């Protein structure tokens, strides 16, 4: 991987790890409410898996002595799994009908597009196009916005349930 990308992946990976830790702490202090509400539970899973996938993708990118094609293969597997977890969790949350805070088609479509951008970036890398790194960077930056806002929606949902 070109050297200039290292700083980006160090920053993104560290941020993802820190945010995943914060989500985990928030979940552990509110576990009873999260476990009782299918929407909250799936949103928590989606936030943790999204930040974890971002952290793992950054770690894979920083591993030395591997080709972009190999990185693309690793990312393809990682991001396909993360995409499936995201879409599945969202669909289950919508079907549950327990809490509709932030459960709408634009959020589902936007989040899915971010994950698909990561899958596409992996395919570009597998095919030998380093432009896949730019697609991945754009997808990760926008995905962070979705993940952070999703975490905020989780907290709002928890506090609404506490108020009941």
Short mmCIF file of N, CA and C in Angstrom, two decimals:
data_model
loop_
_atom_site.label_atom_id
_atom_site.label_comp_id
_atom_site.label_asym_id
_atom_site.label_seq_id
_atom_site.Cartn_x
_atom_site.Cartn_y
_atom_site.Cartn_z
N UNK A 1 0.86 -1.18 0.00
CA UNK A 1 0.00 0.00 0.00
C UNK A 1 0.90 1.23 0.00
N UNK A 2 0.51 2.25 -0.76
CA UNK A 2 1.31 3.49 -0.75
C UNK A 2 1.43 4.07 0.66
N UNK A 3 2.62 4.53 0.99
CA UNK A 3 2.96 5.00 2.33
C UNK A 3 2.04 6.13 2.82
N UNK A 4 1.61 7.01 1.92
CA UNK A 4 0.82 8.17 2.35
C UNK A 4 -0.53 7.79 2.95
N UNK A 5 -0.97 6.56 2.78
CA UNK A 5 -2.25 6.12 3.34
C UNK A 5 -2.13 5.70 4.80
N UNK A 6 -0.93 5.47 5.27
CA UNK A 6 -0.76 4.98 6.64
C UNK A 6 -1.39 5.91 7.68
N UNK A 7 -1.16 7.20 7.56
CA UNK A 7 -1.71 8.15 8.54
C UNK A 7 -3.24 8.09 8.56
N UNK A 8 -3.84 7.98 7.39
CA UNK A 8 -5.30 7.91 7.32
C UNK A 8 -5.81 6.69 8.09
N UNK A 9 -5.21 5.53 7.84
CA UNK A 9 -5.70 4.32 8.47
C UNK A 9 -5.36 4.26 9.96
N UNK A 10 -4.27 4.88 10.36
CA UNK A 10 -3.97 4.97 11.80
C UNK A 10 -5.03 5.82 12.49
N UNK A 11 -5.36 6.96 11.88
CA UNK A 11 -6.37 7.85 12.46
C UNK A 11 -7.74 7.18 12.51
N UNK A 12 -8.15 6.59 11.41
CA UNK A 12 -9.47 5.97 11.32
C UNK A 12 -9.56 4.76 12.24
N UNK A 13 -8.53 3.93 12.24
CA UNK A 13 -8.54 2.75 13.09
C UNK A 13 -8.59 3.10 14.56
N UNK A 14 -7.80 4.09 14.97
CA UNK A 14 -7.81 4.52 16.37
C UNK A 14 -9.15 5.12 16.76
N UNK A 15 -9.71 5.94 15.88
CA UNK A 15 -11.03 6.53 16.15
C UNK A 15 -12.11 5.47 16.25
N UNK A 16 -12.06 4.49 15.37
CA UNK A 16 -13.06 3.42 15.39
C UNK A 16 -12.97 2.61 16.68
N UNK A 17 -11.74 2.31 17.09
CA UNK A 17 -11.56 1.54 18.33
C UNK A 17 -12.07 2.32 19.53
N UNK A 18 -11.76 3.61 19.59
CA UNK A 18 -12.21 4.43 20.72
C UNK A 18 -13.74 4.52 20.74
N UNK A 19 -14.34 4.75 19.60
CA UNK A 19 -15.80 4.87 19.54
C UNK A 19 -16.48 3.54 19.84
N UNK A 20 -15.91 2.44 19.39
CA UNK A 20 -16.47 1.13 19.72
C UNK A 20 -16.43 0.92 21.24
N UNK A 21 -15.35 1.36 21.87
CA UNK A 21 -15.25 1.24 23.33
C UNK A 21 -16.31 2.06 24.03
N UNK A 22 -16.54 3.27 23.54
CA UNK A 22 -17.58 4.12 24.15
C UNK A 22 -18.96 3.51 23.99
N UNK A 23 -19.23 2.95 22.81
CA UNK A 23 -20.52 2.29 22.58
C UNK A 23 -20.67 1.10 23.54
N UNK A 24 -19.59 0.34 23.70
CA UNK A 24 -19.62 -0.82 24.58
C UNK A 24 -19.93 -0.41 26.02
N UNK A 25 -19.31 0.66 26.48
CA UNK A 25 -19.56 1.15 27.84
C UNK A 25 -21.03 1.59 27.97
N UNK A 26 -21.51 2.35 26.97
CA UNK A 26 -22.90 2.81 27.00
C UNK A 26 -23.86 1.62 27.01
N UNK A 27 -23.51 0.59 26.25
CA UNK A 27 -24.36 -0.60 26.21
C UNK A 27 -24.35 -1.33 27.55
N UNK A 28 -23.18 -1.43 28.15
CA UNK A 28 -23.10 -2.19 29.39
C UNK A 28 -23.83 -1.50 30.54
N UNK A 29 -23.92 -0.18 30.51
CA UNK A 29 -24.63 0.53 31.56
C UNK A 29 -26.13 0.57 31.32
N UNK A 30 -26.56 0.19 30.12
CA UNK A 30 -27.98 0.20 29.77
C UNK A 30 -28.42 -1.14 29.18
N UNK A 31 -27.75 -2.21 29.56
CA UNK A 31 -27.99 -3.50 28.92
C UNK A 31 -29.42 -4.01 29.07
N UNK A 32 -30.06 -3.76 30.18
CA UNK A 32 -31.43 -4.28 30.38
C UNK A 32 -32.40 -3.66 29.37
N UNK A 33 -32.29 -2.36 29.16
CA UNK A 33 -33.17 -1.69 28.21
C UNK A 33 -32.87 -2.15 26.79
N UNK A 34 -31.59 -2.28 26.46
CA UNK A 34 -31.21 -2.70 25.11
C UNK A 34 -31.70 -4.11 24.82
N UNK A 35 -31.57 -5.00 25.76
CA UNK A 35 -31.97 -6.39 25.54
C UNK A 35 -33.48 -6.56 25.44
N UNK A 36 -34.25 -5.64 26.02
CA UNK A 36 -35.71 -5.73 25.96
C UNK A 36 -36.29 -5.16 24.68
N UNK A 37 -35.50 -4.43 23.92
CA UNK A 37 -36.00 -3.75 22.74
C UNK A 37 -35.21 -4.22 21.52
N UNK A 38 -35.89 -4.87 20.59
CA UNK A 38 -35.23 -5.43 19.41
C UNK A 38 -34.55 -4.35 18.58
N UNK A 39 -35.16 -3.18 18.47
CA UNK A 39 -34.55 -2.09 17.72
C UNK A 39 -33.24 -1.66 18.36
N UNK A 40 -33.26 -1.45 19.66
CA UNK A 40 -32.04 -1.04 20.36
C UNK A 40 -30.95 -2.10 20.23
N UNK A 41 -31.35 -3.35 20.41
CA UNK A 41 -30.37 -4.44 20.35
C UNK A 41 -29.70 -4.50 18.98
N UNK A 42 -30.49 -4.42 17.92
CA UNK A 42 -29.91 -4.49 16.58
C UNK A 42 -29.13 -3.24 16.21
N UNK A 43 -29.57 -2.11 16.71
CA UNK A 43 -28.79 -0.88 16.46
C UNK A 43 -27.44 -0.98 17.17
N UNK A 44 -27.43 -1.48 18.39
CA UNK A 44 -26.17 -1.64 19.13
C UNK A 44 -25.24 -2.60 18.38
N UNK A 45 -25.79 -3.70 17.90
CA UNK A 45 -24.99 -4.66 17.13
C UNK A 45 -24.43 -3.98 15.89
N UNK A 46 -25.25 -3.22 15.19
CA UNK A 46 -24.79 -2.53 13.98
C UNK A 46 -23.69 -1.52 14.27
N UNK A 47 -23.83 -0.78 15.36
CA UNK A 47 -22.80 0.22 15.69
C UNK A 47 -21.48 -0.47 16.04
N UNK A 48 -21.56 -1.49 16.88
CA UNK A 48 -20.34 -2.20 17.26
C UNK A 48 -19.69 -2.90 16.06
N UNK A 49 -20.49 -3.55 15.24
CA UNK A 49 -19.91 -4.25 14.09
C UNK A 49 -19.35 -3.27 13.07
N UNK A 50 -19.99 -2.11 12.90
CA UNK A 50 -19.48 -1.11 11.97
C UNK A 50 -18.15 -0.53 12.41
N UNK A 51 -18.05 -0.15 13.67
CA UNK A 51 -16.78 0.39 14.18
C UNK A 51 -15.71 -0.70 14.21
N UNK A 52 -16.11 -1.93 14.55
CA UNK A 52 -15.14 -3.02 14.57
C UNK A 52 -14.63 -3.33 13.17
N UNK A 53 -15.51 -3.34 12.18
CA UNK A 53 -15.09 -3.58 10.80
C UNK A 53 -14.14 -2.48 10.32
N UNK A 54 -14.44 -1.25 10.70
CA UNK A 54 -13.57 -0.14 10.32
C UNK A 54 -12.19 -0.29 10.97
N UNK A 55 -12.18 -0.65 12.24
CA UNK A 55 -10.92 -0.88 12.95
C UNK A 55 -10.14 -2.02 12.29
N UNK A 56 -10.83 -3.11 11.98
CA UNK A 56 -10.16 -4.25 11.37
C UNK A 56 -9.66 -3.92 9.97
N UNK A 57 -10.44 -3.19 9.19
CA UNK A 57 -10.00 -2.80 7.84
C UNK A 57 -8.75 -1.93 7.92
N UNK A 58 -8.72 -1.04 8.89
CA UNK A 58 -7.53 -0.19 9.07
C UNK A 58 -6.33 -1.03 9.47
N UNK A 59 -6.53 -1.97 10.37
CA UNK A 59 -5.45 -2.86 10.77
C UNK A 59 -4.92 -3.68 9.61
N UNK A 60 -5.82 -4.20 8.80
CA UNK A 60 -5.40 -4.97 7.62
C UNK A 60 -4.62 -4.10 6.64
N UNK A 61 -5.05 -2.85 6.49
CA UNK A 61 -4.36 -1.94 5.58
C UNK A 61 -2.95 -1.61 6.06
N UNK A 62 -2.74 -1.63 7.36
CA UNK A 62 -1.44 -1.27 7.92
C UNK A 62 -0.47 -2.44 8.00
N UNK A 63 -0.95 -3.65 7.74
CA UNK A 63 -0.05 -4.80 7.76
C UNK A 63 0.95 -4.68 6.62
N UNK A 64 2.20 -4.92 6.94
CA UNK A 64 3.25 -4.77 5.94
C UNK A 64 3.36 -5.94 4.99
N UNK A 65 4.06 -5.68 3.91
CA UNK A 65 4.42 -6.72 2.93
C UNK A 65 3.24 -7.48 2.35
N UNK A 66 2.18 -6.77 2.05
CA UNK A 66 1.09 -7.43 1.33
C UNK A 66 0.69 -6.55 0.15
N UNK A 67 0.23 -7.19 -0.88
CA UNK A 67 -0.15 -6.46 -2.08
C UNK A 67 -1.53 -5.83 -1.91
N UNK A 68 -1.82 -4.87 -2.78
CA UNK A 68 -3.16 -4.28 -2.76
C UNK A 68 -4.22 -5.32 -3.10
N UNK A 69 -3.85 -6.27 -3.94
CA UNK A 69 -4.80 -7.32 -4.32
C UNK A 69 -5.17 -8.17 -3.10
N UNK A 70 -4.18 -8.51 -2.29
CA UNK A 70 -4.44 -9.30 -1.08
C UNK A 70 -5.29 -8.49 -0.09
N UNK A 71 -4.95 -7.21 0.06
CA UNK A 71 -5.74 -6.33 0.93
C UNK A 71 -7.18 -6.29 0.43
N UNK A 72 -7.36 -6.20 -0.87
CA UNK A 72 -8.70 -6.18 -1.45
C UNK A 72 -9.48 -7.43 -1.11
N UNK A 73 -8.83 -8.58 -1.18
CA UNK A 73 -9.50 -9.84 -0.83
C UNK A 73 -9.91 -9.85 0.63
N UNK A 74 -8.99 -9.42 1.50
CA UNK A 74 -9.30 -9.38 2.94
C UNK A 74 -10.47 -8.42 3.21
N UNK A 75 -10.42 -7.25 2.59
CA UNK A 75 -11.49 -6.29 2.76
C UNK A 75 -12.81 -6.81 2.20
N UNK A 76 -12.76 -7.50 1.08
CA UNK A 76 -14.00 -8.01 0.49
C UNK A 76 -14.73 -8.92 1.48
N UNK A 77 -14.00 -9.84 2.07
CA UNK A 77 -14.61 -10.75 3.06
C UNK A 77 -15.15 -9.96 4.25
N UNK A 78 -14.32 -9.07 4.79
CA UNK A 78 -14.70 -8.27 5.96
C UNK A 78 -15.94 -7.43 5.68
N UNK A 79 -15.93 -6.68 4.58
CA UNK A 79 -17.02 -5.75 4.32
C UNK A 79 -18.30 -6.45 3.87
N UNK A 80 -18.19 -7.61 3.24
CA UNK A 80 -19.41 -8.36 2.92
C UNK A 80 -20.10 -8.82 4.20
N UNK A 81 -19.32 -9.32 5.15
CA UNK A 81 -19.89 -9.74 6.44
C UNK A 81 -20.52 -8.54 7.15
N UNK A 82 -19.81 -7.40 7.19
CA UNK A 82 -20.33 -6.20 7.85
C UNK A 82 -21.61 -5.71 7.17
N UNK A 83 -21.64 -5.78 5.85
CA UNK A 83 -22.84 -5.34 5.11
C UNK A 83 -24.03 -6.22 5.46
N UNK A 84 -23.82 -7.51 5.50
CA UNK A 84 -24.91 -8.44 5.84
C UNK A 84 -25.40 -8.17 7.26
N UNK A 85 -24.50 -7.97 8.20
CA UNK A 85 -24.90 -7.68 9.59
C UNK A 85 -25.72 -6.40 9.63
N UNK A 86 -25.28 -5.35 8.92
CA UNK A 86 -25.98 -4.07 8.92
C UNK A 86 -27.40 -4.20 8.36
N UNK A 87 -27.51 -4.76 7.17
CA UNK A 87 -28.82 -4.85 6.52
C UNK A 87 -29.75 -5.76 7.32
N UNK A 88 -29.25 -6.89 7.76
CA UNK A 88 -30.07 -7.82 8.56
C UNK A 88 -30.58 -7.15 9.84
N UNK A 89 -29.69 -6.47 10.55
CA UNK A 89 -30.09 -5.80 11.79
C UNK A 89 -31.13 -4.72 11.55
N UNK A 90 -30.95 -3.98 10.48
CA UNK A 90 -31.90 -2.92 10.17
C UNK A 90 -33.28 -3.49 9.84
N UNK A 91 -33.30 -4.54 9.03
CA UNK A 91 -34.57 -5.17 8.65
C UNK A 91 -35.27 -5.75 9.88
N UNK A 92 -34.53 -6.43 10.73
CA UNK A 92 -35.12 -6.99 11.96
C UNK A 92 -35.68 -5.86 12.84
N UNK A 93 -34.94 -4.77 12.96
CA UNK A 93 -35.39 -3.64 13.79
C UNK A 93 -36.68 -3.04 13.23
N UNK A 94 -36.75 -2.88 11.93
CA UNK A 94 -37.97 -2.31 11.32
C UNK A 94 -39.15 -3.25 11.53
N UNK A 95 -38.93 -4.53 11.31
CA UNK A 95 -40.02 -5.52 11.46
C UNK A 95 -40.51 -5.66 12.89
N UNK A 96 -39.63 -5.39 13.85
CA UNK A 96 -40.02 -5.57 15.25
C UNK A 96 -41.08 -4.56 15.68
N UNK A 97 -41.04 -3.37 15.10
CA UNK A 97 -42.02 -2.34 15.43
C UNK A 97 -41.90 -1.81 16.85
N UNK A 98 -40.77 -2.01 17.49
CA UNK A 98 -40.63 -1.61 18.90
C UNK A 98 -40.25 -0.14 19.06
N UNK A 99 -39.42 0.36 18.18
CA UNK A 99 -38.98 1.75 18.26
C UNK A 99 -38.62 2.19 16.86
N UNK A 100 -39.18 3.29 16.42
CA UNK A 100 -38.95 3.73 15.06
C UNK A 100 -38.03 4.94 14.98
N UNK A 101 -37.32 5.25 16.06
CA UNK A 101 -36.41 6.38 16.05
C UNK A 101 -35.30 6.11 15.05
N UNK A 102 -35.25 6.90 14.00
CA UNK A 102 -34.18 6.78 13.01
C UNK A 102 -34.29 5.59 12.09
N UNK A 103 -35.37 4.83 12.18
CA UNK A 103 -35.54 3.70 11.27
C UNK A 103 -36.33 4.16 10.05
N UNK A 104 -35.61 4.55 9.03
CA UNK A 104 -36.27 5.00 7.81
C UNK A 104 -35.45 4.59 6.60
N UNK A 105 -36.06 4.68 5.45
CA UNK A 105 -35.42 4.24 4.21
C UNK A 105 -34.16 5.05 3.89
N UNK A 106 -34.15 6.38 4.06
CA UNK A 106 -32.90 7.10 3.76
C UNK A 106 -31.71 6.63 4.61
N UNK A 107 -31.93 6.35 5.89
CA UNK A 107 -30.82 5.86 6.73
C UNK A 107 -30.38 4.46 6.29
N UNK A 108 -31.34 3.60 5.99
CA UNK A 108 -31.00 2.27 5.52
C UNK A 108 -30.24 2.35 4.20
N UNK A 109 -30.74 3.15 3.26
CA UNK A 109 -30.09 3.27 1.96
C UNK A 109 -28.70 3.90 2.09
N UNK A 110 -28.60 4.96 2.89
CA UNK A 110 -27.31 5.63 3.05
C UNK A 110 -26.27 4.73 3.69
N UNK A 111 -26.64 4.05 4.76
CA UNK A 111 -25.72 3.13 5.42
C UNK A 111 -25.31 1.99 4.50
N UNK A 112 -26.29 1.44 3.78
CA UNK A 112 -25.99 0.34 2.86
C UNK A 112 -25.04 0.81 1.76
N UNK A 113 -25.24 2.01 1.25
CA UNK A 113 -24.34 2.54 0.21
C UNK A 113 -22.92 2.69 0.74
N UNK A 114 -22.77 3.08 1.99
CA UNK A 114 -21.43 3.18 2.58
C UNK A 114 -20.75 1.82 2.62
N UNK A 115 -21.48 0.82 3.07
CA UNK A 115 -20.91 -0.53 3.12
C UNK A 115 -20.62 -1.04 1.71
N UNK A 116 -21.51 -0.78 0.78
CA UNK A 116 -21.27 -1.22 -0.60
C UNK A 116 -20.08 -0.49 -1.23
N UNK A 117 -19.85 0.77 -0.83
CA UNK A 117 -18.66 1.47 -1.32
C UNK A 117 -17.40 0.74 -0.86
N UNK A 118 -17.42 0.21 0.36
CA UNK A 118 -16.27 -0.55 0.86
C UNK A 118 -16.10 -1.86 0.08
N UNK A 119 -17.20 -2.51 -0.24
CA UNK A 119 -17.13 -3.74 -1.04
C UNK A 119 -16.57 -3.42 -2.43
N UNK A 120 -17.06 -2.34 -3.03
CA UNK A 120 -16.58 -1.94 -4.36
C UNK A 120 -15.10 -1.57 -4.31
N UNK A 121 -14.69 -0.89 -3.24
CA UNK A 121 -13.27 -0.54 -3.11
C UNK A 121 -12.42 -1.80 -3.06
N UNK A 122 -12.92 -2.83 -2.37
CA UNK A 122 -12.19 -4.09 -2.29
C UNK A 122 -12.06 -4.75 -3.66
N UNK A 123 -13.14 -4.71 -4.43
CA UNK A 123 -13.10 -5.29 -5.78
C UNK A 123 -12.08 -4.52 -6.65
N UNK A 124 -12.07 -3.19 -6.54
CA UNK A 124 -11.08 -2.40 -7.29
C UNK A 124 -9.67 -2.81 -6.92
N UNK A 125 -9.41 -3.00 -5.62
CA UNK A 125 -8.07 -3.40 -5.19
C UNK A 125 -7.71 -4.79 -5.72
N UNK A 126 -8.67 -5.70 -5.67
CA UNK A 126 -8.43 -7.05 -6.19
C UNK A 126 -8.05 -6.99 -7.67
N UNK A 127 -8.70 -6.09 -8.40
CA UNK A 127 -8.42 -5.93 -9.84
C UNK A 127 -7.14 -5.13 -10.11
N UNK A 128 -6.49 -4.66 -9.04
CA UNK A 128 -5.22 -3.96 -9.19
C UNK A 128 -5.32 -2.45 -9.32
N UNK A 129 -6.48 -1.88 -9.06
CA UNK A 129 -6.66 -0.44 -9.15
C UNK A 129 -6.52 0.20 -7.77
N UNK A 130 -5.48 1.01 -7.60
CA UNK A 130 -5.26 1.64 -6.30
C UNK A 130 -6.32 2.70 -6.01
N UNK A 131 -7.11 3.07 -7.00
CA UNK A 131 -8.21 4.02 -6.77
C UNK A 131 -9.22 3.45 -5.77
N UNK A 132 -9.17 2.15 -5.54
CA UNK A 132 -10.03 1.54 -4.53
C UNK A 132 -9.78 2.13 -3.15
N UNK A 133 -8.55 2.59 -2.90
CA UNK A 133 -8.24 3.23 -1.62
C UNK A 133 -9.02 4.52 -1.44
N UNK A 134 -9.18 5.28 -2.52
CA UNK A 134 -9.94 6.53 -2.44
C UNK A 134 -11.42 6.26 -2.20
N UNK A 135 -11.94 5.23 -2.85
CA UNK A 135 -13.34 4.85 -2.64
C UNK A 135 -13.53 4.41 -1.19
N UNK A 136 -12.59 3.61 -0.69
CA UNK A 136 -12.66 3.15 0.70
C UNK A 136 -12.62 4.32 1.67
N UNK A 137 -11.74 5.27 1.42
CA UNK A 137 -11.62 6.43 2.33
C UNK A 137 -12.92 7.22 2.36
N UNK A 138 -13.48 7.48 1.19
CA UNK A 138 -14.74 8.24 1.14
C UNK A 138 -15.86 7.46 1.85
N UNK A 139 -15.92 6.17 1.60
CA UNK A 139 -16.95 5.34 2.23
C UNK A 139 -16.82 5.30 3.74
N UNK A 140 -15.60 5.20 4.23
CA UNK A 140 -15.37 5.13 5.67
C UNK A 140 -15.74 6.45 6.35
N UNK A 141 -15.38 7.55 5.72
CA UNK A 141 -15.68 8.86 6.32
C UNK A 141 -17.19 9.05 6.44
N UNK A 142 -17.92 8.72 5.40
CA UNK A 142 -19.38 8.86 5.45
C UNK A 142 -19.99 7.82 6.39
N UNK A 143 -19.43 6.60 6.38
CA UNK A 143 -19.92 5.56 7.29
C UNK A 143 -19.78 6.01 8.74
N UNK A 144 -18.68 6.68 9.07
CA UNK A 144 -18.50 7.19 10.43
C UNK A 144 -19.67 8.09 10.82
N UNK A 145 -20.11 8.94 9.91
CA UNK A 145 -21.24 9.82 10.21
C UNK A 145 -22.49 9.00 10.51
N UNK A 146 -22.73 7.96 9.73
CA UNK A 146 -23.89 7.11 9.98
C UNK A 146 -23.75 6.36 11.30
N UNK A 147 -22.57 5.86 11.60
CA UNK A 147 -22.37 5.11 12.83
C UNK A 147 -22.50 6.00 14.06
N UNK A 148 -21.92 7.18 14.00
CA UNK A 148 -22.02 8.10 15.14
C UNK A 148 -23.46 8.55 15.35
N UNK A 149 -24.16 8.87 14.26
CA UNK A 149 -25.55 9.28 14.42
C UNK A 149 -26.41 8.10 14.88
N UNK A 150 -26.06 6.89 14.46
CA UNK A 150 -26.78 5.71 14.94
C UNK A 150 -26.58 5.49 16.42
N UNK A 151 -25.36 5.73 16.89
CA UNK A 151 -25.10 5.63 18.32
C UNK A 151 -25.91 6.66 19.09
N UNK A 152 -26.00 7.86 18.54
CA UNK A 152 -26.80 8.91 19.17
C UNK A 152 -28.28 8.50 19.22
N UNK A 153 -28.78 7.94 18.13
CA UNK A 153 -30.17 7.48 18.10
C UNK A 153 -30.41 6.36 19.10
N UNK A 154 -29.42 5.50 19.28
CA UNK A 154 -29.53 4.45 20.30
C UNK A 154 -29.67 5.07 21.69
N UNK A 155 -28.87 6.06 21.99
CA UNK A 155 -28.94 6.71 23.30
C UNK A 155 -30.28 7.42 23.49
N UNK A 156 -30.76 8.08 22.46
CA UNK A 156 -32.07 8.75 22.54
C UNK A 156 -33.17 7.71 22.80
N UNK A 157 -33.11 6.59 22.07
CA UNK A 157 -34.11 5.54 22.27
C UNK A 157 -34.07 4.98 23.68
N UNK A 158 -32.88 4.79 24.22
CA UNK A 158 -32.74 4.28 25.58
C UNK A 158 -33.35 5.26 26.58
N UNK A 159 -33.06 6.54 26.42
CA UNK A 159 -33.59 7.53 27.36
C UNK A 159 -35.10 7.68 27.22
N UNK A 160 -35.64 7.52 26.02
CA UNK A 160 -37.09 7.55 25.86
C UNK A 160 -37.72 6.36 26.58
N UNK A 161 -37.09 5.19 26.46
CA UNK A 161 -37.63 4.00 27.15
C UNK A 161 -37.55 4.16 28.66
N UNK A 162 -36.50 4.79 29.15
CA UNK A 162 -36.38 5.03 30.60
C UNK A 162 -37.47 5.97 31.10
N UNK A 163 -37.87 6.91 30.25
CA UNK A 163 -38.87 7.89 30.64
C UNK A 163 -40.27 7.29 30.73
N UNK A 164 -40.46 6.15 30.07
CA UNK A 164 -41.80 5.51 30.08
C UNK A 164 -42.13 4.91 31.42
#
